[in-house]
Amino acid sequence: MGVSEKIKYWRENPCAQVQELFGVEPDVWQAQALEAFASGDPVKNRIALASCAGPGKTCILAWCGLNFLTCYGERGEHPKGAAVAVTEDNLKDNLWPELSKWIQRSEFLRHALKWTKSRVFAVDHPETWFISARTFSKTADPEEQGRTLSGLHSKYILYLIDESGDIPPPVLRSAEQGLS
């Protein structure tokens, strides 16, 4: 299978990407979330996960983000994403290192992507093919909060929102506007 065919296959089958790149088998519920992510169904273009602490929700966010960066995009239309969490520390201590952990477990991803403290980007297109870490001040007013996820323009946009139940509504509205 050539590179283009492999990427198309992973886009349609993110569980296969997880198995092939990381050598792990997603739990049943993780596989269902990955399948929903890949479905292309407009009803499922917003996925929420609710569970107790520790089952792997942040892992799923990282896997979806890495699938997005490796499998979406085309000439002139690069994928752009933003990651946010309920606090800057939550993002810095949980989701952001989770992305790094999985990148480091894959030789392919180590060569294709670069992780920094504020961005994960395609080595070949660092300015235009990325997921950036976004935060808002705890004292931000609703207008400032609403700007947290604004400014992404692409055919392919992804928002990774960790601990979404505690995210201020203006941040979530900004994500909705970006997906419209």
Backbone as a chain_set.jsonl record, in Angstrom:
{"seq": "MGVSEKIKYWRENPCAQVQELFGVEPDVWQAQALEAFASGDPVKNRIALASCAGPGKTCILAWCGLNFLTCYGERGEHPKGAAVAVTEDNLKDNLWPELSKWIQRSEFLRHALKWTKSRVFAVDHPETWFISARTFSKTADPEEQGRTLSGLHSKYILYLIDESGDIPPPVLRSAEQGLS", "coords": {"N": [[0.861, -1.178, 0.0], [0.648, 2.149, -0.938], [1.774, 5.436, 0.219], [-0.275, 7.432, -0.028], [-2.549, 5.815, -0.213], [-2.411, 4.534, 2.261], [-2.759, 6.675, 4.053], [-5.362, 7.488, 3.359], [-6.688, 5.139, 4.105], [-6.174, 5.132, 6.919], [-7.514, 7.466, 7.581], [-10.159, 6.727, 7.207], [-10.213, 4.615, 8.952], [-9.353, 5.031, 11.846], [-8.778, 3.446, 14.074], [-7.171, 1.434, 13.066], [-4.931, 2.948, 12.453], [-4.065, 3.662, 15.028], [-3.466, 1.104, 16.033], [-1.431, 0.288, 14.219], [0.539, 2.359, 14.319], [1.099, 2.666, 17.041], [0.964, 0.223, 18.265], [-1.067, -0.647, 19.978], [-4.265, -1.711, 21.231], [-7.286, -0.159, 20.954], [-9.685, 0.367, 23.602], [-13.088, -0.858, 23.656], [-14.98, 1.263, 23.827], [-13.29, 3.378, 23.172], [-12.646, 2.723, 20.551], [-15.166, 3.063, 19.418], [-15.465, 5.826, 19.693], [-13.348, 6.699, 18.042], [-14.263, 5.69, 15.599], [-16.59, 7.226, 15.296], [-15.375, 9.714, 15.037], [-14.176, 9.409, 12.538], [-16.312, 9.123, 10.86], [-17.468, 11.044, 9.155], [-20.027, 11.852, 9.23], [-22.233, 14.499, 9.48], [-23.777, 14.849, 11.748], [-22.276, 13.701, 13.678], [-20.069, 15.324, 13.974], [-19.347, 16.586, 16.202], [-18.136, 15.434, 19.052], [-18.604, 14.191, 22.246], [-17.237, 13.059, 25.279], [-17.973, 11.357, 28.189], [-17.103, 10.301, 31.357], [-15.733, 8.573, 34.206], [-12.755, 9.567, 36.038], [-9.677, 8.766, 34.498], [-10.066, 6.676, 32.428], [-9.128, 7.064, 29.821], [-9.863, 9.281, 28.226], [-8.43, 11.607, 27.515], [-6.407, 10.447, 26.076], [-7.834, 9.557, 23.816], [-8.507, 12.064, 22.735], [-5.928, 12.896, 21.994], [-5.237, 10.878, 20.115], [-7.202, 11.348, 18.151], [-6.487, 13.952, 17.405], [-3.934, 13.488, 16.327], [-4.577, 11.758, 14.235], [-6.048, 13.532, 12.7], [-4.035, 15.419, 11.996], [-2.356, 13.796, 10.448], [-3.941, 12.678, 8.463], [-5.703, 14.409, 7.195], [-6.238, 17.114, 4.948], [-5.089, 18.691, 1.948], [-3.692, 19.659, -1.219], [-3.086, 23.02, -0.908], [-4.989, 23.247, 1.089], [-4.585, 22.996, 4.206], [-4.715, 21.195, 7.318], [-5.923, 22.684, 10.29], [-5.852, 23.19, 13.745], [-6.989, 23.621, 17.141], [-6.3, 23.362, 20.568], [-7.755, 23.276, 23.727], [-8.244, 23.619, 27.226], [-9.848, 23.409, 30.445], [-8.272, 24.913, 32.17], [-5.118, 26.615, 31.839], [-3.033, 25.19, 33.06], [-4.178, 22.62, 33.144], [-4.284, 21.965, 30.404], [-1.539, 22.114, 29.778], [-0.49, 20.159, 31.468], [-1.841, 17.781, 30.888], [-3.411, 17.119, 28.253], [-1.568, 18.21, 26.364], [1.041, 17.017, 26.908], [0.217, 14.408, 26.42], [-0.176, 14.287, 23.673], [2.507, 14.557, 22.871], [3.59, 12.21, 23.991], [2.427, 10.131, 22.413], [3.312, 10.806, 19.871], [6.032, 10.367, 20.213], [6.06, 7.62, 20.391], [5.895, 6.635, 17.869], [7.677, 6.048, 15.009], [7.107, 7.02, 12.449], [5.469, 9.313, 13.061], [7.294, 10.817, 14.557], [8.994, 11.701, 12.585], [7.308, 13.058, 10.836], [5.885, 15.001, 12.276], [6.28, 17.806, 14.512], [6.585, 18.505, 17.907], [6.009, 21.143, 20.103], [6.045, 23.375, 22.953], [3.827, 24.909, 22.474], [2.652, 24.173, 20.095], [1.802, 21.611, 17.746], [3.03, 20.519, 14.763], [3.171, 19.982, 11.172], [6.167, 18.924, 9.84], [6.908, 19.56, 7.234], [5.266, 21.725, 6.628], [5.221, 23.981, 8.582], [3.994, 26.45, 9.256], [1.366, 26.333, 8.426], [0.047, 23.926, 8.911], [-1.194, 22.48, 11.506], [-1.81, 21.994, 15.084], [-2.628, 24.093, 17.646], [-1.868, 25.107, 21.003], [-4.197, 26.596, 23.044], [-5.233, 29.062, 25.36], [-7.103, 30.677, 27.986], [-7.381, 33.446, 30.136], [-8.095, 33.092, 33.617], [-9.465, 35.21, 34.589], [-10.61, 36.357, 32.419], [-12.936, 38.248, 30.511], [-16.218, 37.54, 29.052], [-16.023, 38.248, 26.305], [-13.246, 38.168, 25.765], [-12.814, 35.458, 26.374], [-14.282, 34.293, 24.311], [-12.665, 34.749, 22.129], [-10.726, 32.848, 22.272], [-10.684, 30.495, 20.645], [-10.876, 31.536, 18.132], [-10.121, 32.527, 14.721], [-9.089, 30.457, 13.108], [-8.783, 29.283, 9.852], [-9.683, 27.186, 7.396], [-10.381, 24.428, 5.223], [-10.306, 22.176, 6.696], [-10.779, 21.87, 9.974], [-10.165, 21.466, 13.429], [-11.172, 21.194, 16.783], [-9.927, 20.484, 19.853], [-11.165, 19.875, 22.897], [-10.598, 19.716, 26.108], [-11.933, 18.539, 29.156], [-14.499, 19.626, 28.722], [-16.972, 20.124, 29.897], [-16.6, 22.072, 31.808], [-15.79, 24.282, 30.447], [-16.012, 27.707, 29.601], [-19.072, 29.039, 28.264], [-18.748, 31.083, 26.144], [-16.343, 30.281, 24.898], [-16.987, 27.794, 23.845], [-18.994, 28.586, 22.066], [-17.46, 29.997, 20.242], [-16.032, 27.886, 19.091], [-18.167, 26.525, 17.845], [-18.884, 28.468, 15.938], [-16.589, 28.42, 14.373], [-16.788, 25.936, 13.188], [-18.889, 26.217, 11.51]], "CA": [[0.0, 0.0, 0.0], [1.417, 3.39, -1.004], [1.533, 6.418, 1.276], [-1.606, 8.029, -0.204], [-3.559, 4.809, 0.122], [-2.329, 4.313, 3.712], [-3.368, 7.829, 4.718], [-6.804, 7.37, 3.134], [-7.144, 4.032, 4.949], [-6.162, 5.581, 8.309], [-8.566, 8.469, 7.772], [-11.411, 5.986, 7.314], [-10.062, 3.595, 9.989], [-8.36, 5.506, 12.806], [-8.355, 2.361, 14.971], [-6.038, 0.785, 12.403], [-3.774, 3.828, 12.629], [-3.619, 3.497, 16.418], [-2.846, -0.22, 16.136], [-0.213, 0.215, 13.427], [1.564, 3.306, 14.748], [1.419, 2.605, 18.468], [0.965, -1.152, 18.741], [-2.047, -0.826, 21.055], [-5.641, -1.997, 20.829], [-8.209, 0.706, 21.697], [-10.822, -0.227, 24.289], [-14.289, -0.835, 22.817], [-15.554, 2.614, 23.79], [-12.346, 4.225, 22.443], [-12.841, 2.393, 19.139], [-16.414, 3.701, 18.992], [-15.188, 7.261, 19.559], [-12.525, 6.866, 16.844], [-15.142, 5.461, 14.446], [-17.436, 8.416, 15.169], [-14.495, 10.765, 14.536], [-13.895, 9.158, 11.126], [-17.532, 8.812, 10.118], [-17.86, 12.035, 8.156], [-21.436, 12.151, 9.468], [-22.321, 15.831, 10.062], [-24.38, 14.769, 13.08], [-21.233, 13.258, 14.601], [-18.858, 16.121, 13.885], [-19.087, 17.062, 17.555], [-18.129, 14.233, 19.873], [-18.359, 14.442, 23.658], [-16.976, 11.858, 26.055], [-18.223, 11.541, 29.618], [-16.811, 9.115, 32.16], [-14.968, 8.829, 35.418], [-11.354, 9.913, 35.805], [-8.708, 7.718, 34.25], [-10.247, 5.595, 31.459], [-8.456, 7.307, 28.553], [-10.491, 10.324, 27.407], [-7.373, 12.469, 26.981], [-5.744, 9.626, 25.063], [-8.669, 9.629, 22.615], [-8.307, 13.391, 22.149], [-4.616, 12.896, 21.343], [-5.308, 10.03, 18.923], [-7.985, 12.062, 17.133], [-5.664, 15.058, 16.925], [-2.856, 12.966, 15.485], [-5.217, 11.287, 13.007], [-6.375, 14.75, 11.956], [-2.824, 15.984, 11.409], [-1.724, 12.916, 9.473], [-4.84, 12.145, 7.436], [-6.556, 15.424, 6.589], [-5.506, 18.117, 4.189], [-4.884, 18.496, 0.518], [-2.92, 20.77, -1.772], [-3.704, 24.319, -0.679], [-5.926, 23.199, 2.223], [-3.913, 22.284, 5.288], [-5.523, 21.114, 8.535], [-5.575, 23.581, 11.395], [-6.603, 22.852, 14.935], [-6.686, 24.29, 18.404], [-6.589, 22.572, 21.757], [-8.012, 24.099, 24.897], [-8.719, 22.896, 28.406], [-10.506, 24.279, 31.41], [-7.247, 25.843, 32.642], [-3.835, 26.489, 31.154], [-2.304, 24.083, 33.685], [-4.784, 21.366, 32.709], [-3.81, 21.714, 29.043], [-0.086, 21.92, 29.832], [-0.144, 18.956, 32.234], [-2.595, 16.596, 30.487], [-3.548, 16.871, 26.817], [-0.384, 18.543, 25.573], [2.042, 15.943, 26.992], [-0.333, 13.184, 25.83], [0.177, 14.361, 22.252], [3.945, 14.271, 22.76], [3.813, 10.8, 24.314], [2.07, 9.272, 21.285], [4.231, 11.118, 18.771], [7.317, 9.708, 20.507], [5.909, 6.164, 20.255], [5.774, 6.287, 16.453], [8.762, 6.542, 14.158], [6.484, 7.825, 11.393], [5.065, 10.62, 13.588], [8.497, 11.565, 14.956], [9.568, 12.326, 11.385], [6.311, 13.877, 10.14], [5.368, 16.067, 13.133], [7.141, 18.358, 15.56], [5.855, 18.938, 19.093], [6.621, 22.185, 20.917], [5.189, 23.699, 24.1], [2.622, 25.624, 22.079], [2.138, 23.742, 18.805], [2.219, 20.389, 17.05], [2.896, 20.912, 13.373], [3.786, 19.165, 10.134], [7.527, 19.368, 9.582], [6.97, 20.124, 5.885], [4.422, 22.928, 6.511], [5.055, 24.392, 9.992], [3.156, 27.635, 9.465], [-0.007, 26.19, 7.944], [-0.475, 22.567, 9.152], [-0.884, 22.459, 12.937], [-2.738, 22.151, 16.202], [-1.987, 24.991, 18.604], [-2.383, 25.14, 22.375], [-4.853, 27.882, 23.297], [-5.708, 29.214, 26.735], [-7.746, 31.94, 28.329], [-7.14, 33.832, 31.525], [-9.211, 32.798, 34.534], [-10.198, 36.458, 34.825], [-11.05, 36.898, 31.131], [-14.372, 38.497, 30.358], [-16.773, 36.673, 28.009], [-15.506, 38.599, 24.974], [-11.889, 37.6, 25.668], [-12.962, 34.0, 26.318], [-14.787, 33.951, 22.993], [-11.582, 34.832, 21.137], [-9.772, 31.766, 22.51], [-10.627, 29.561, 19.52], [-11.153, 32.204, 16.868], [-9.02, 32.799, 13.812], [-8.66, 29.346, 12.263], [-9.461, 29.272, 8.558], [-9.264, 26.07, 6.562], [-11.422, 23.445, 4.933], [-10.167, 21.16, 7.743], [-10.583, 22.492, 11.285], [-10.433, 20.589, 14.567], [-11.037, 21.736, 18.131], [-9.805, 19.494, 20.924], [-11.589, 20.589, 24.098], [-10.465, 18.822, 27.252], [-12.771, 18.962, 30.287], [-15.422, 20.555, 28.071], [-18.094, 20.469, 30.766], [-16.272, 23.257, 32.605], [-15.325, 25.349, 29.557], [-17.002, 28.784, 29.544], [-19.887, 29.035, 27.043], [-18.227, 31.852, 25.007], [-15.302, 29.508, 24.209], [-17.694, 26.786, 23.066], [-19.672, 29.272, 20.959], [-16.414, 30.281, 19.266], [-15.787, 26.633, 18.372], [-19.328, 26.318, 16.97], [-18.77, 29.381, 14.81], [-15.497, 27.963, 13.522], [-17.209, 24.74, 12.458], [-20.023, 26.495, 10.611]], "C": [[0.901, 1.233, 0.0], [1.019, 4.353, 0.102], [0.132, 7.023, 1.166], [-2.71, 7.063, 0.182], [-3.592, 4.559, 1.628], [-3.015, 5.451, 4.464], [-4.884, 7.803, 4.548], [-7.392, 6.262, 4.016], [-7.208, 4.454, 6.411], [-7.248, 6.615, 8.575], [-9.907, 7.784, 7.963], [-11.4, 4.992, 8.47], [-9.03, 4.028, 11.033], [-7.933, 4.451, 13.83], [-7.156, 1.631, 14.377], [-4.787, 1.64, 12.541], [-3.193, 3.673, 14.035], [-2.896, 2.155, 16.578], [-1.5, -0.263, 15.426], [0.893, 1.14, 13.93], [2.023, 3.087, 16.182], [1.445, 1.189, 19.038], [0.034, -1.398, 19.91], [-3.42, -1.087, 20.455], [-6.563, -1.076, 21.63], [-9.276, -0.108, 22.429], [-12.048, -0.093, 23.378], [-14.847, 0.578, 22.707], [-14.62, 3.585, 23.064], [-12.481, 3.988, 20.937], [-14.116, 3.053, 18.611], [-16.214, 5.209, 18.8], [-14.354, 7.533, 18.311], [-13.355, 6.666, 15.581], [-16.071, 6.654, 14.226], [-16.623, 9.574, 14.6], [-14.305, 10.632, 13.024], [-15.141, 9.096, 10.262], [-17.853, 9.789, 8.998], [-19.322, 12.439, 8.277], [-21.536, 13.528, 10.122], [-22.953, 15.849, 11.449], [-23.308, 14.409, 14.116], [-19.972, 14.113, 14.518], [-18.549, 16.857, 15.194], [-19.232, 15.854, 18.467], [-17.808, 14.638, 21.305], [-18.18, 13.105, 24.365], [-17.198, 12.174, 27.525], [-17.926, 10.225, 30.324], [-16.058, 9.54, 33.411], [-13.537, 9.231, 35.046], [-10.551, 8.655, 35.493], [-8.946, 6.684, 33.177], [-9.581, 5.836, 30.101], [-9.098, 8.344, 27.655], [-9.43, 11.228, 26.763], [-6.581, 11.738, 25.908], [-6.515, 9.677, 23.752], [-8.515, 10.988, 21.944], [-6.98, 13.444, 21.399], [-4.646, 12.067, 20.064], [-6.092, 10.72, 17.806], [-7.176, 13.22, 16.55], [-4.561, 14.59, 15.994], [-3.403, 12.38, 14.187], [-5.537, 12.483, 12.115], [-5.136, 15.304, 11.262], [-2.209, 15.099, 10.336], [-2.623, 12.546, 8.304], [-5.73, 13.177, 6.755], [-5.673, 16.448, 5.886], [-5.365, 17.712, 2.743], [-4.093, 19.701, 0.023], [-3.697, 22.076, -1.583], [-4.701, 24.368, 0.462], [-5.311, 22.358, 3.336], [-4.788, 22.273, 6.536], [-4.991, 22.052, 9.611], [-6.451, 23.217, 12.585], [-6.163, 23.665, 16.133], [-7.1, 23.361, 19.53], [-6.743, 23.519, 22.933], [-8.477, 23.191, 26.021], [-9.277, 23.917, 29.391], [-9.534, 25.285, 32.04], [-5.981, 25.631, 31.822], [-3.035, 25.328, 31.729], [-2.86, 22.731, 33.255], [-4.304, 21.003, 31.309], [-2.332, 21.349, 29.053], [0.294, 20.602, 30.502], [-0.812, 17.685, 31.733], [-2.597, 16.38, 28.972], [-2.252, 17.121, 26.058], [0.719, 17.49, 25.706], [1.537, 14.615, 26.425], [-0.05, 13.157, 24.329], [1.65, 14.003, 22.052], [4.232, 12.794, 22.993], [3.553, 9.91, 23.104], [2.933, 9.568, 20.06], [5.544, 10.369, 18.981], [7.244, 8.191, 20.347], [5.835, 5.701, 18.794], [6.926, 6.889, 15.653], [8.211, 7.443, 13.05], [6.143, 9.227, 11.904], [6.264, 11.448, 14.027], [9.133, 12.271, 13.766], [8.597, 13.309, 10.726], [5.879, 15.105, 10.938], [6.43, 16.557, 14.113], [6.239, 18.869, 16.678], [6.653, 20.04, 19.766], [5.66, 22.482, 22.067], [3.886, 24.379, 23.696], [1.981, 25.115, 20.787], [2.639, 22.355, 18.441], [1.995, 20.706, 15.581], [3.593, 19.936, 12.44], [5.153, 19.752, 9.824], [7.625, 20.061, 8.219], [6.192, 21.433, 5.717], [4.179, 23.522, 7.902], [4.123, 25.579, 10.22], [1.681, 27.385, 9.191], [-0.664, 24.851, 8.26], [-0.204, 22.261, 10.622], [-2.11, 22.281, 13.823], [-1.992, 23.02, 17.208], [-2.658, 24.883, 19.968], [-2.956, 26.535, 22.61], [-5.342, 27.915, 24.741], [-6.422, 30.558, 26.882], [-7.467, 32.204, 29.8], [-8.358, 33.489, 32.379], [-10.061, 34.041, 34.786], [-10.714, 37.071, 33.527], [-12.549, 37.14, 31.126], [-14.888, 37.642, 29.2], [-16.251, 36.981, 26.602], [-14.101, 38.034, 24.76], [-11.946, 36.07, 25.579], [-13.38, 33.555, 24.922], [-13.727, 33.996, 21.909], [-10.593, 33.679, 21.255], [-9.61, 30.858, 21.296], [-10.866, 30.227, 18.17], [-9.898, 32.285, 16.005], [-8.523, 31.645, 12.971], [-9.484, 29.351, 10.974], [-8.87, 28.168, 7.707], [-10.495, 25.233, 6.24], [-11.46, 22.392, 6.041], [-9.82, 21.839, 9.065], [-10.961, 21.484, 12.358], [-10.251, 21.379, 15.855], [-10.979, 20.564, 19.095], [-10.082, 20.229, 22.223], [-11.595, 19.602, 25.255], [-11.224, 19.397, 28.438], [-13.826, 19.955, 29.809], [-16.6, 20.96, 28.95], [-17.86, 21.715, 31.592], [-15.747, 24.412, 31.757], [-16.402, 26.434, 29.509], [-17.767, 28.777, 28.215], [-19.341, 29.889, 25.894], [-17.125, 31.113, 24.229], [-15.977, 28.459, 23.321], [-18.436, 27.4, 21.876], [-18.671, 29.611, 19.852], [-16.092, 29.044, 18.442], [-16.941, 26.344, 17.411], [-19.254, 27.214, 15.737], [-17.687, 28.932, 13.845], [-15.876, 26.758, 12.689], [-18.336, 25.005, 11.465], [-19.554, 26.898, 9.219]], "O": [[1.804, 1.353, 0.829], [0.053, 4.12, 0.829], [-0.575, 7.117, 2.169], [-3.688, 7.445, 0.824], [-4.664, 4.39, 2.21], [-3.768, 5.21, 5.407], [-5.615, 8.071, 5.501], [-8.462, 6.429, 4.601], [-8.197, 4.168, 7.086], [-7.835, 6.645, 9.657], [-10.71, 8.212, 8.792], [-12.462, 4.566, 8.925], [-7.944, 3.452, 11.098], [-6.845, 4.549, 14.396], [-6.233, 1.255, 15.099], [-3.694, 1.107, 12.727], [-1.978, 3.565, 14.206], [-1.831, 2.09, 17.193], [-0.53, -0.791, 15.969], [2.059, 0.747, 13.966], [3.192, 3.296, 16.504], [1.896, 0.979, 20.164], [0.304, -2.259, 20.747], [-3.693, -0.723, 19.311], [-6.626, -1.188, 22.854], [-9.718, -1.147, 21.937], [-12.039, 0.699, 22.435], [-15.153, 1.039, 21.607], [-15.091, 4.516, 22.41], [-12.436, 4.93, 20.146], [-14.139, 3.545, 17.483], [-16.737, 5.792, 17.85], [-14.619, 8.497, 17.592], [-13.176, 7.388, 14.601], [-16.311, 7.048, 13.085], [-17.125, 10.333, 13.771], [-14.278, 11.635, 12.312], [-15.032, 9.023, 9.038], [-18.449, 9.402, 7.993], [-19.802, 13.275, 7.512], [-20.987, 13.727, 11.206], [-22.697, 16.759, 12.238], [-23.423, 14.77, 15.287], [-18.906, 13.672, 14.95], [-17.607, 17.646, 15.271], [-20.328, 15.318, 18.631], [-16.837, 15.356, 21.543], [-18.89, 12.141, 24.08], [-16.663, 13.155, 28.042], [-18.433, 9.172, 29.939], [-15.789, 10.722, 33.627], [-13.169, 9.229, 33.871], [-10.72, 7.618, 36.135], [-8.075, 5.833, 33.001], [-9.477, 4.905, 29.302], [-8.905, 8.304, 26.44], [-9.539, 11.568, 25.585], [-6.133, 12.35, 24.939], [-5.914, 9.826, 22.688], [-8.404, 11.065, 20.72], [-6.914, 13.977, 20.291], [-4.135, 12.507, 19.034], [-5.687, 10.678, 16.645], [-7.183, 13.438, 15.339], [-4.287, 15.233, 14.98], [-2.76, 12.492, 13.144], [-5.315, 12.436, 10.906], [-5.178, 15.622, 10.073], [-1.596, 15.611, 9.4], [-2.126, 12.139, 7.254], [-6.448, 12.834, 5.815], [-4.498, 16.606, 6.216], [-5.505, 16.545, 2.378], [-3.859, 20.649, 0.772], [-4.829, 22.209, -2.048], [-5.214, 25.443, 0.776], [-5.505, 21.144, 3.386], [-5.522, 23.229, 6.789], [-3.784, 22.189, 9.809], [-7.647, 22.969, 12.438], [-5.112, 24.305, 16.131], [-8.115, 22.669, 19.451], [-5.955, 24.448, 23.106], [-9.036, 22.121, 25.781], [-9.182, 25.126, 29.183], [-9.938, 26.39, 32.403], [-5.804, 24.589, 31.191], [-2.426, 24.563, 30.981], [-2.096, 21.794, 33.024], [-3.954, 19.85, 31.056], [-1.923, 20.383, 28.408], [1.299, 19.993, 30.136], [-0.391, 16.595, 32.117], [-1.852, 15.538, 28.47], [-1.877, 16.325, 25.197], [1.291, 17.098, 24.689], [2.337, 13.784, 25.996], [0.281, 12.106, 23.78], [1.988, 13.229, 21.157], [5.03, 12.194, 22.273], [4.358, 9.032, 22.796], [3.247, 8.658, 19.294], [6.101, 9.804, 18.039], [8.278, 7.544, 20.182], [5.725, 4.505, 18.526], [7.111, 8.105, 15.635], [8.778, 8.494, 12.753], [6.485, 10.22, 11.262], [6.249, 12.67, 13.881], [9.745, 13.327, 13.925], [9.029, 14.29, 10.122], [5.542, 16.136, 10.355], [7.345, 15.824, 14.487], [5.258, 19.571, 16.432], [7.856, 19.888, 19.98], [4.579, 21.899, 22.139], [2.941, 24.424, 24.483], [0.897, 25.564, 20.416], [3.758, 21.973, 18.785], [0.901, 21.114, 15.191], [4.473, 19.175, 12.843], [5.274, 20.951, 9.573], [8.352, 21.044, 8.076], [6.434, 22.173, 4.764], [3.035, 23.56, 8.355], [3.522, 25.689, 11.289], [0.829, 28.136, 9.666], [-1.827, 24.651, 7.912], [0.897, 21.828, 10.964], [-3.256, 22.397, 13.389], [-0.858, 22.717, 17.576], [-3.853, 24.606, 20.072], [-2.273, 27.536, 22.397], [-5.809, 26.906, 25.271], [-6.346, 31.433, 26.019], [-7.337, 31.276, 30.599], [-9.499, 33.584, 31.926], [-11.232, 33.937, 35.151], [-11.208, 38.198, 33.537], [-13.327, 36.35, 31.661], [-14.094, 37.078, 28.448], [-16.058, 36.068, 25.799], [-13.803, 37.487, 23.698], [-11.212, 35.463, 24.8], [-12.884, 32.55, 24.412], [-13.875, 33.347, 20.874], [-9.704, 33.548, 20.413], [-8.485, 30.489, 20.958], [-11.042, 29.538, 17.165], [-8.775, 32.134, 16.487], [-7.602, 31.834, 12.176], [-10.713, 29.415, 11.004], [-7.695, 28.212, 7.343], [-11.52, 25.33, 6.914], [-12.501, 21.788, 6.299], [-8.703, 22.322, 9.25], [-11.939, 20.748, 12.225], [-9.294, 22.139, 15.998], [-11.895, 19.743, 19.136], [-9.317, 21.112, 22.611], [-12.485, 18.759, 25.365], [-11.166, 20.599, 28.697], [-14.021, 21.003, 30.425], [-17.168, 22.035, 28.76], [-18.816, 22.354, 32.033], [-15.302, 25.422, 32.304], [-17.585, 26.116, 29.388], [-17.177, 28.538, 27.161], [-19.454, 29.467, 24.743], [-16.995, 31.307, 23.021], [-15.575, 28.265, 22.174], [-18.497, 26.801, 20.802], [-18.995, 29.523, 18.667], [-15.9, 29.138, 17.23], [-16.701, 25.953, 16.268], [-19.529, 26.769, 14.623], [-17.849, 29.05, 12.63], [-15.345, 26.571, 11.594], [-18.697, 24.132, 10.676], [-20.377, 27.165, 8.343]]}, "num_chains": 1, "name": "protein.A"}
